[in-house]
Short mmCIF file of C-alpha atoms in Angstrom, two decimals:
data_model
loop_
_atom_site.label_atom_id
_atom_site.label_comp_id
_atom_site.label_asym_id
_atom_site.label_seq_id
_atom_site.Cartn_x
_atom_site.Cartn_y
_atom_site.Cartn_z
CA MET A 1100 29.23 -4.69 -48.50
CA ASP A 1101 31.13 -7.89 -49.14
CA GLY A 1102 33.18 -7.72 -45.97
CA SER A 1103 36.16 -9.86 -45.17
CA VAL A 1104 35.58 -13.50 -44.44
CA ALA A 1105 38.14 -15.70 -42.73
CA ARG A 1106 38.19 -18.66 -45.15
CA PRO A 1107 35.96 -18.21 -48.21
CA ARG A 1108 34.29 -21.50 -49.26
CA PRO A 1109 31.19 -20.41 -51.21
CA PHE A 1110 29.58 -23.81 -51.81
CA LEU A 1111 29.92 -24.79 -48.16
CA ALA A 1112 28.47 -21.40 -47.19
CA LEU A 1113 25.47 -21.92 -49.49
CA GLY A 1114 24.84 -25.40 -48.09
CA LEU A 1115 25.04 -24.17 -44.52
CA ARG A 1116 22.65 -21.32 -45.27
CA LEU A 1117 20.21 -23.70 -46.96
CA ALA A 1118 20.19 -25.85 -43.82
CA THR A 1119 19.81 -22.68 -41.74
CA ALA A 1120 16.68 -21.67 -43.67
CA GLY A 1121 14.96 -25.00 -43.08
CA THR A 1122 15.93 -25.11 -39.43
CA LEU A 1123 14.81 -21.55 -38.77
CA ALA A 1124 11.47 -22.18 -40.51
CA THR A 1125 10.90 -25.22 -38.30
CA MET A 1126 11.85 -23.19 -35.22
CA ALA A 1127 9.40 -20.45 -36.23
CA MET A 1128 6.61 -22.98 -36.61
CA LEU A 1129 7.31 -24.43 -33.16
CA LEU A 1130 7.59 -20.93 -31.67
CA LYS A 1131 4.19 -19.92 -33.03
CA LEU A 1132 2.69 -23.19 -31.84
CA ALA A 1133 4.08 -22.69 -28.32
CA SER A 1134 2.77 -19.12 -28.25
CA GLU A 1135 -0.70 -20.29 -29.21
CA ARG A 1136 -0.52 -22.74 -26.28
CA GLY A 1137 0.08 -19.89 -23.81
CA ALA A 1138 3.87 -19.42 -23.72
CA HIS A 1139 4.91 -15.75 -23.44
CA LEU A 1140 7.34 -14.23 -25.94
CA ALA A 1141 9.92 -13.35 -23.26
CA GLU A 1142 9.73 -16.88 -21.85
CA LEU A 1143 10.28 -18.38 -25.29
CA VAL A 1144 13.30 -16.14 -25.87
CA PHE A 1145 14.72 -17.14 -22.48
CA TRP A 1146 14.42 -20.88 -23.09
CA ARG A 1147 15.80 -20.48 -26.59
CA GLN A 1148 18.92 -18.78 -25.17
CA ALA A 1149 19.29 -20.88 -22.02
CA ILE A 1150 19.05 -24.23 -23.78
CA THR A 1151 21.47 -23.05 -26.47
CA LEU A 1152 23.92 -22.00 -23.75
CA VAL A 1153 23.72 -25.40 -22.04
CA CYS A 1154 24.12 -27.27 -25.34
CA ILE A 1155 27.14 -25.28 -26.46
CA ALA A 1156 28.89 -25.27 -23.07
CA GLY A 1157 28.30 -29.01 -22.63
CA PHE A 1158 29.48 -29.86 -26.13
CA LEU A 1159 32.65 -27.79 -25.83
CA ALA A 1160 33.38 -29.24 -22.40
CA ALA A 1161 32.96 -32.79 -23.74
CA LEU A 1162 35.42 -32.03 -26.54
CA GLY A 1163 37.82 -30.26 -24.20
CA LYS A 1164 37.56 -27.08 -26.25
CA LEU A 1165 36.21 -24.59 -23.75
CA SER A 1166 39.37 -22.56 -24.32
CA SER A 1167 38.11 -21.79 -27.84
CA ILE A 1168 35.64 -19.26 -26.42
CA LYS A 1169 38.43 -16.99 -25.17
CA THR A 1170 38.21 -13.57 -26.75
CA GLN A 1171 40.03 -10.28 -26.89
CA ARG A 1172 36.93 -8.56 -28.29
CA PHE A 1173 34.47 -8.67 -25.40
CA GLY A 1174 33.13 -5.22 -26.29
CA ALA A 1175 32.29 -6.35 -29.82
CA HIS A 1176 30.50 -9.42 -28.41
CA ALA A 1177 28.55 -7.19 -26.00
CA ARG A 1178 27.40 -4.93 -28.83
CA ARG A 1179 26.41 -7.95 -30.91
CA ALA A 1180 24.48 -9.31 -27.90
CA ILE A 1181 22.49 -6.08 -27.49
CA TYR A 1182 21.56 -5.90 -31.15
CA GLY A 1183 20.93 -9.64 -31.25
CA ILE A 1184 18.55 -9.89 -28.30
CA VAL A 1185 16.53 -6.87 -29.43
CA GLY A 1186 16.43 -8.34 -32.92
CA MET A 1187 15.31 -11.69 -31.55
CA PHE A 1188 12.32 -10.13 -29.80
CA PHE A 1189 11.27 -8.42 -33.03
CA VAL A 1190 11.84 -11.52 -35.20
CA TYR A 1191 9.91 -13.76 -32.81
CA GLY A 1192 7.27 -11.09 -32.32
CA ALA A 1193 6.64 -10.93 -36.07
CA VAL A 1194 6.23 -14.72 -36.19
CA ILE A 1195 3.65 -14.57 -33.40
CA LEU A 1196 1.75 -11.57 -34.79
CA LEU A 1197 1.69 -12.60 -38.47
CA PRO A 1198 0.91 -15.76 -40.44
CA LEU A 1199 4.11 -17.75 -41.02
CA ALA A 1200 4.37 -17.21 -44.78
CA GLU A 1201 3.79 -13.45 -44.55
CA ALA A 1202 6.25 -13.05 -41.66
CA THR A 1203 8.82 -15.00 -43.68
CA ALA A 1204 8.28 -12.92 -46.83
CA ILE A 1205 8.70 -9.66 -44.91
CA SER A 1206 11.93 -10.98 -43.38
CA PHE A 1207 13.34 -11.11 -46.93
CA THR A 1208 13.62 -7.32 -46.88
CA ALA A 1209 16.88 -7.67 -44.90
CA PRO A 1210 19.07 -7.26 -48.05
CA PHE A 1211 17.34 -3.94 -48.81
CA PHE A 1212 18.26 -2.66 -45.38
CA ALA A 1213 21.78 -3.99 -45.92
CA VAL A 1214 22.03 -1.73 -48.98
CA LEU A 1215 20.85 1.26 -46.95
CA LEU A 1216 23.31 0.46 -44.17
CA SER A 1217 26.14 0.19 -46.68
CA VAL A 1218 25.43 3.77 -47.74
CA ILE A 1219 25.20 5.06 -44.17
CA LEU A 1220 28.05 3.11 -42.55
CA PHE A 1221 30.52 2.47 -45.38
CA ARG A 1222 29.77 5.36 -47.78
CA ASP A 1223 29.09 2.74 -50.43
CA LYS A 1224 28.07 4.14 -53.81
CA VAL A 1225 24.76 2.56 -54.75
CA GLY A 1226 23.76 2.72 -58.38
CA LEU A 1227 20.54 2.37 -60.32
CA TYR A 1228 20.34 -1.43 -60.06
CA ARG A 1229 20.44 -1.64 -56.28
CA TRP A 1230 18.28 1.44 -55.65
CA GLY A 1231 15.77 0.04 -58.14
CA ALA A 1232 15.84 -3.29 -56.30
CA VAL A 1233 15.17 -1.57 -52.97
CA VAL A 1234 12.17 0.28 -54.43
CA LEU A 1235 10.88 -2.91 -56.09
CA GLY A 1236 11.26 -4.88 -52.87
CA PHE A 1237 9.36 -2.43 -50.74
CA ALA A 1238 6.65 -2.28 -53.42
CA GLY A 1239 6.35 -6.02 -52.83
CA VAL A 1240 5.91 -5.37 -49.11
CA ILE A 1241 3.09 -2.90 -49.86
CA VAL A 1242 1.33 -5.46 -52.06
CA LEU A 1243 1.79 -8.16 -49.44
CA THR A 1244 0.53 -6.12 -46.50
CA GLN A 1245 -2.22 -4.19 -48.35
CA PRO A 1246 -1.92 -1.21 -45.97
CA GLY A 1247 -5.26 0.45 -45.49
CA PHE A 1248 -6.90 -0.48 -48.76
CA GLY A 1249 -6.68 -4.19 -49.46
CA LEU A 1250 -6.83 -5.83 -52.87
CA GLY A 1251 -10.35 -7.14 -52.63
CA MET A 1252 -9.13 -10.70 -52.14
CA GLU A 1253 -8.11 -11.11 -48.51
CA GLU A 1254 -8.18 -9.05 -45.38
CA ALA A 1255 -5.05 -6.91 -44.91
CA ILE A 1256 -2.57 -8.32 -42.44
CA ASP A 1257 -1.97 -6.66 -39.08
CA PRO A 1258 -0.09 -3.38 -39.78
CA PHE A 1259 1.56 -3.50 -36.35
CA GLY A 1260 2.81 -7.00 -37.09
CA ALA A 1261 4.10 -5.83 -40.48
CA ALA A 1262 5.98 -2.96 -38.80
CA VAL A 1263 7.50 -5.38 -36.29
CA GLY A 1264 8.59 -7.60 -39.18
CA LEU A 1265 10.26 -4.71 -41.01
CA ILE A 1266 12.14 -3.62 -37.90
CA ALA A 1267 13.23 -7.23 -37.41
CA ALA A 1268 14.58 -7.32 -40.99
CA PHE A 1269 16.54 -4.12 -40.41
CA LEU A 1270 18.11 -5.58 -37.27
CA VAL A 1271 18.96 -8.82 -39.07
CA ALA A 1272 20.87 -6.79 -41.68
CA ALA A 1273 22.75 -4.89 -38.98
CA ILE A 1274 23.55 -8.07 -37.05
CA SER A 1275 24.85 -9.82 -40.19
CA ILE A 1276 27.39 -7.03 -40.62
CA GLN A 1277 28.43 -7.41 -36.97
CA ILE A 1278 28.84 -11.18 -37.29
CA GLN A 1279 30.94 -10.83 -40.41
CA ASP A 1280 33.22 -8.46 -38.53
CA LEU A 1281 33.51 -10.87 -35.59
CA ASN A 1282 34.23 -13.75 -37.97
CA LYS A 1283 37.50 -12.05 -38.93
CA THR A 1284 38.99 -13.01 -35.57
CA GLU A 1285 36.51 -15.22 -33.70
CA ALA A 1286 35.43 -18.84 -34.13
CA PRO A 1287 31.72 -19.59 -34.69
CA TRP A 1288 31.51 -21.36 -31.31
CA SER A 1289 32.87 -18.25 -29.58
CA ILE A 1290 30.42 -15.91 -31.30
CA VAL A 1291 27.40 -18.05 -30.44
CA PHE A 1292 28.59 -18.74 -26.89
CA TRP A 1293 29.10 -15.12 -25.94
CA PHE A 1294 25.78 -14.14 -27.49
CA VAL A 1295 23.77 -16.60 -25.39
CA ALA A 1296 25.96 -16.20 -22.29
CA LEU A 1297 25.46 -12.44 -22.24
CA THR A 1298 21.76 -12.42 -23.08
CA THR A 1299 20.40 -15.37 -21.04
CA PRO A 1300 20.76 -13.64 -17.62
CA LEU A 1301 19.30 -10.46 -19.10
CA VAL A 1302 16.14 -12.16 -20.39
CA ALA A 1303 15.85 -14.16 -17.15
CA LEU A 1304 14.94 -10.92 -15.38
CA ALA A 1305 11.55 -11.03 -17.12
CA LEU A 1306 10.71 -14.62 -16.12
CA PRO A 1307 9.04 -13.83 -12.74
CA PHE A 1308 6.56 -11.63 -14.60
CA VAL A 1309 5.71 -13.91 -17.53
CA PHE A 1310 6.34 -17.53 -16.53
CA GLN A 1311 3.40 -19.89 -16.20
CA PRO A 1312 3.04 -23.70 -15.94
CA HIS A 1313 2.78 -25.77 -19.13
CA ASP A 1314 1.71 -29.30 -19.93
CA LEU A 1315 4.23 -31.86 -21.17
CA GLU A 1316 3.34 -31.39 -24.82
CA THR A 1317 3.92 -27.64 -24.62
CA TRP A 1318 7.26 -28.21 -22.86
CA GLY A 1319 8.21 -30.61 -25.63
CA ILE A 1320 7.42 -27.94 -28.24
CA ILE A 1321 9.42 -25.32 -26.32
CA ILE A 1322 12.44 -27.62 -25.99
CA ALA A 1323 12.29 -28.63 -29.66
CA MET A 1324 12.04 -24.96 -30.65
CA SER A 1325 15.07 -24.12 -28.53
CA LEU A 1326 17.15 -26.97 -29.96
CA CYS A 1327 16.28 -25.88 -33.51
CA GLY A 1328 17.31 -22.36 -32.56
CA ALA A 1329 20.65 -23.56 -31.19
CA LEU A 1330 21.40 -25.51 -34.35
CA ALA A 1331 20.31 -22.64 -36.62
CA GLN A 1332 22.47 -20.17 -34.69
CA LEU A 1333 25.61 -22.20 -35.31
CA LEU A 1334 24.72 -22.88 -38.95
CA LEU A 1335 24.05 -19.20 -39.60
CA THR A 1336 27.26 -18.04 -37.93
CA SER A 1337 29.30 -20.63 -39.83
CA SER A 1338 27.73 -19.66 -43.16
CA LEU A 1339 28.80 -16.05 -42.63
CA ARG A 1340 32.32 -17.27 -41.89
CA PHE A 1341 32.66 -19.03 -45.23
CA GLY A 1342 30.75 -16.73 -47.59
CA SER A 1343 29.59 -13.20 -48.29
CA ALA A 1344 26.28 -12.21 -46.68
CA GLY A 1345 25.12 -10.64 -49.93
CA VAL A 1346 25.36 -13.97 -51.76
CA ILE A 1347 24.39 -16.62 -49.21
CA LEU A 1348 21.22 -14.72 -48.25
CA LEU A 1349 19.82 -16.20 -51.48
CA MET A 1350 19.30 -19.50 -49.68
CA ASP A 1351 17.05 -17.81 -47.14
CA TYR A 1352 14.29 -17.62 -49.75
CA THR A 1353 13.74 -21.37 -49.48
CA ALA A 1354 12.30 -20.69 -46.02
CA LEU A 1355 9.14 -19.40 -47.73
CA LEU A 1356 8.46 -22.92 -49.01
CA TRP A 1357 8.77 -24.32 -45.49
CA ALA A 1358 6.66 -21.51 -43.99
CA THR A 1359 3.90 -22.00 -46.56
CA TYR A 1360 3.92 -25.75 -45.92
CA TYR A 1361 3.82 -25.35 -42.13
CA GLY A 1362 1.17 -22.64 -42.36
CA PHE A 1363 -1.12 -24.96 -44.30
CA THR A 1364 -0.44 -28.26 -42.50
CA VAL A 1365 0.00 -27.03 -38.91
CA PHE A 1366 -2.09 -23.85 -38.74
CA ASP A 1367 -4.62 -24.66 -41.47
CA ARG A 1368 -4.01 -21.40 -43.32
CA ALA A 1369 -3.69 -21.41 -47.09
CA PRO A 1370 -1.38 -18.71 -48.48
CA PRO A 1371 -3.32 -15.63 -49.67
CA ALA A 1372 -3.19 -14.32 -53.23
CA THR A 1373 -1.27 -11.27 -52.04
CA LEU A 1374 1.59 -13.54 -50.96
CA TRP A 1375 2.02 -14.80 -54.51
CA LEU A 1376 1.91 -11.21 -55.81
CA GLY A 1377 4.15 -9.55 -53.23
CA ALA A 1378 6.67 -12.28 -52.43
CA PRO A 1379 8.02 -12.60 -56.02
CA LEU A 1380 8.67 -8.84 -56.06
CA ILE A 1381 10.56 -9.06 -52.76
CA ILE A 1382 12.52 -12.15 -53.78
CA GLY A 1383 13.25 -10.78 -57.25
CA ALA A 1384 14.59 -7.57 -55.75
CA GLY A 1385 16.80 -9.55 -53.38
CA LEU A 1386 18.15 -11.61 -56.27
CA LEU A 1387 18.90 -8.41 -58.21
CA ILE A 1388 20.85 -7.01 -55.26
CA ALA A 1389 22.83 -10.24 -54.90
CA TRP A 1390 23.59 -10.34 -58.64
CA ARG A 1391 24.72 -6.73 -58.68
CA GLU A 1392 26.93 -7.14 -55.65
CA ARG A 1393 28.50 -10.19 -57.25
CA GLN A 1394 29.21 -8.17 -60.40
CA LEU A 1395 30.78 -5.38 -58.37
CA ALA A 1396 32.93 -7.88 -56.46
CA LEU A 1397 34.23 -9.35 -59.74
CA GLU A 1398 35.00 -5.87 -61.04
CA ARG A 1399 36.97 -5.08 -57.88
CA GLN A 1400 38.90 -8.33 -58.21
CA LYS A 1401 39.84 -7.52 -61.81
CA SER A 1402 40.89 -4.03 -60.78
CA ASP A 1403 43.07 -5.39 -57.96
CA ILE A 1404 44.73 -7.87 -60.33
CA ALA A 1405 45.41 -5.13 -62.87
CA LEU A 1406 46.94 -2.88 -60.23
CA GLY A 1407 48.98 -5.77 -58.81
#
């Protein structure tokens, strides 16, 4: 689960992931705002990718570093692009379908899916701590979403939106593993460039069916959303280069503070009681997984030293 990382620098990785959380929360707020002003999901994904592509290509050209995007692993980039663009539609779809705070809390289930993937893909032996954390985390999701019965305090959130959010979290876990693998040989610029370069033309195919005119304010929101997305993409990729995904995901929980703030100030929606009941269960389970993986990593290090 820890995966190899090119140059481990844990404090830098934590700082980058903290910045990523704030930037992604801001992007989500702008995305939801643009959607409410009539922008289609596919159009928002296109502009997010296209503007990121222009920014990265222009920046690298200005620095004379376009050669840094050369790769011997085009197939790996193509697989990452497929997973990434599908994941992006689900992540953005959850933001549009759900209130910001609830969508953010559900996204925190990614570490639970990472545990499940470690069993399926790497034959990892998962003990009582991590299985217990997975069960606890999904109990938090049930409390948060109130499927079918409610808690007598607020109306249950859209079950379709909750399902979209859970699928998005699964894809985020899978993509994090892919990015860590690419980081063994590829620079962050290369990973981000090939992702947007391969997916922008693909999403452009949908534009004739979804594009519609916007006023200047809406265009400003779309552009700001895209720029936040470009910055967050680089920050996220860099954080996975310098630290283990199981540890730096801790910083993602700060996004709930941003999402709650934006939900109240921008969308005039106070967080429901179920958020304060379900989110701590989800976050606590994620912290337990991170702690346990850290303990296992230390045990492996001691074992390697003893054998050496």
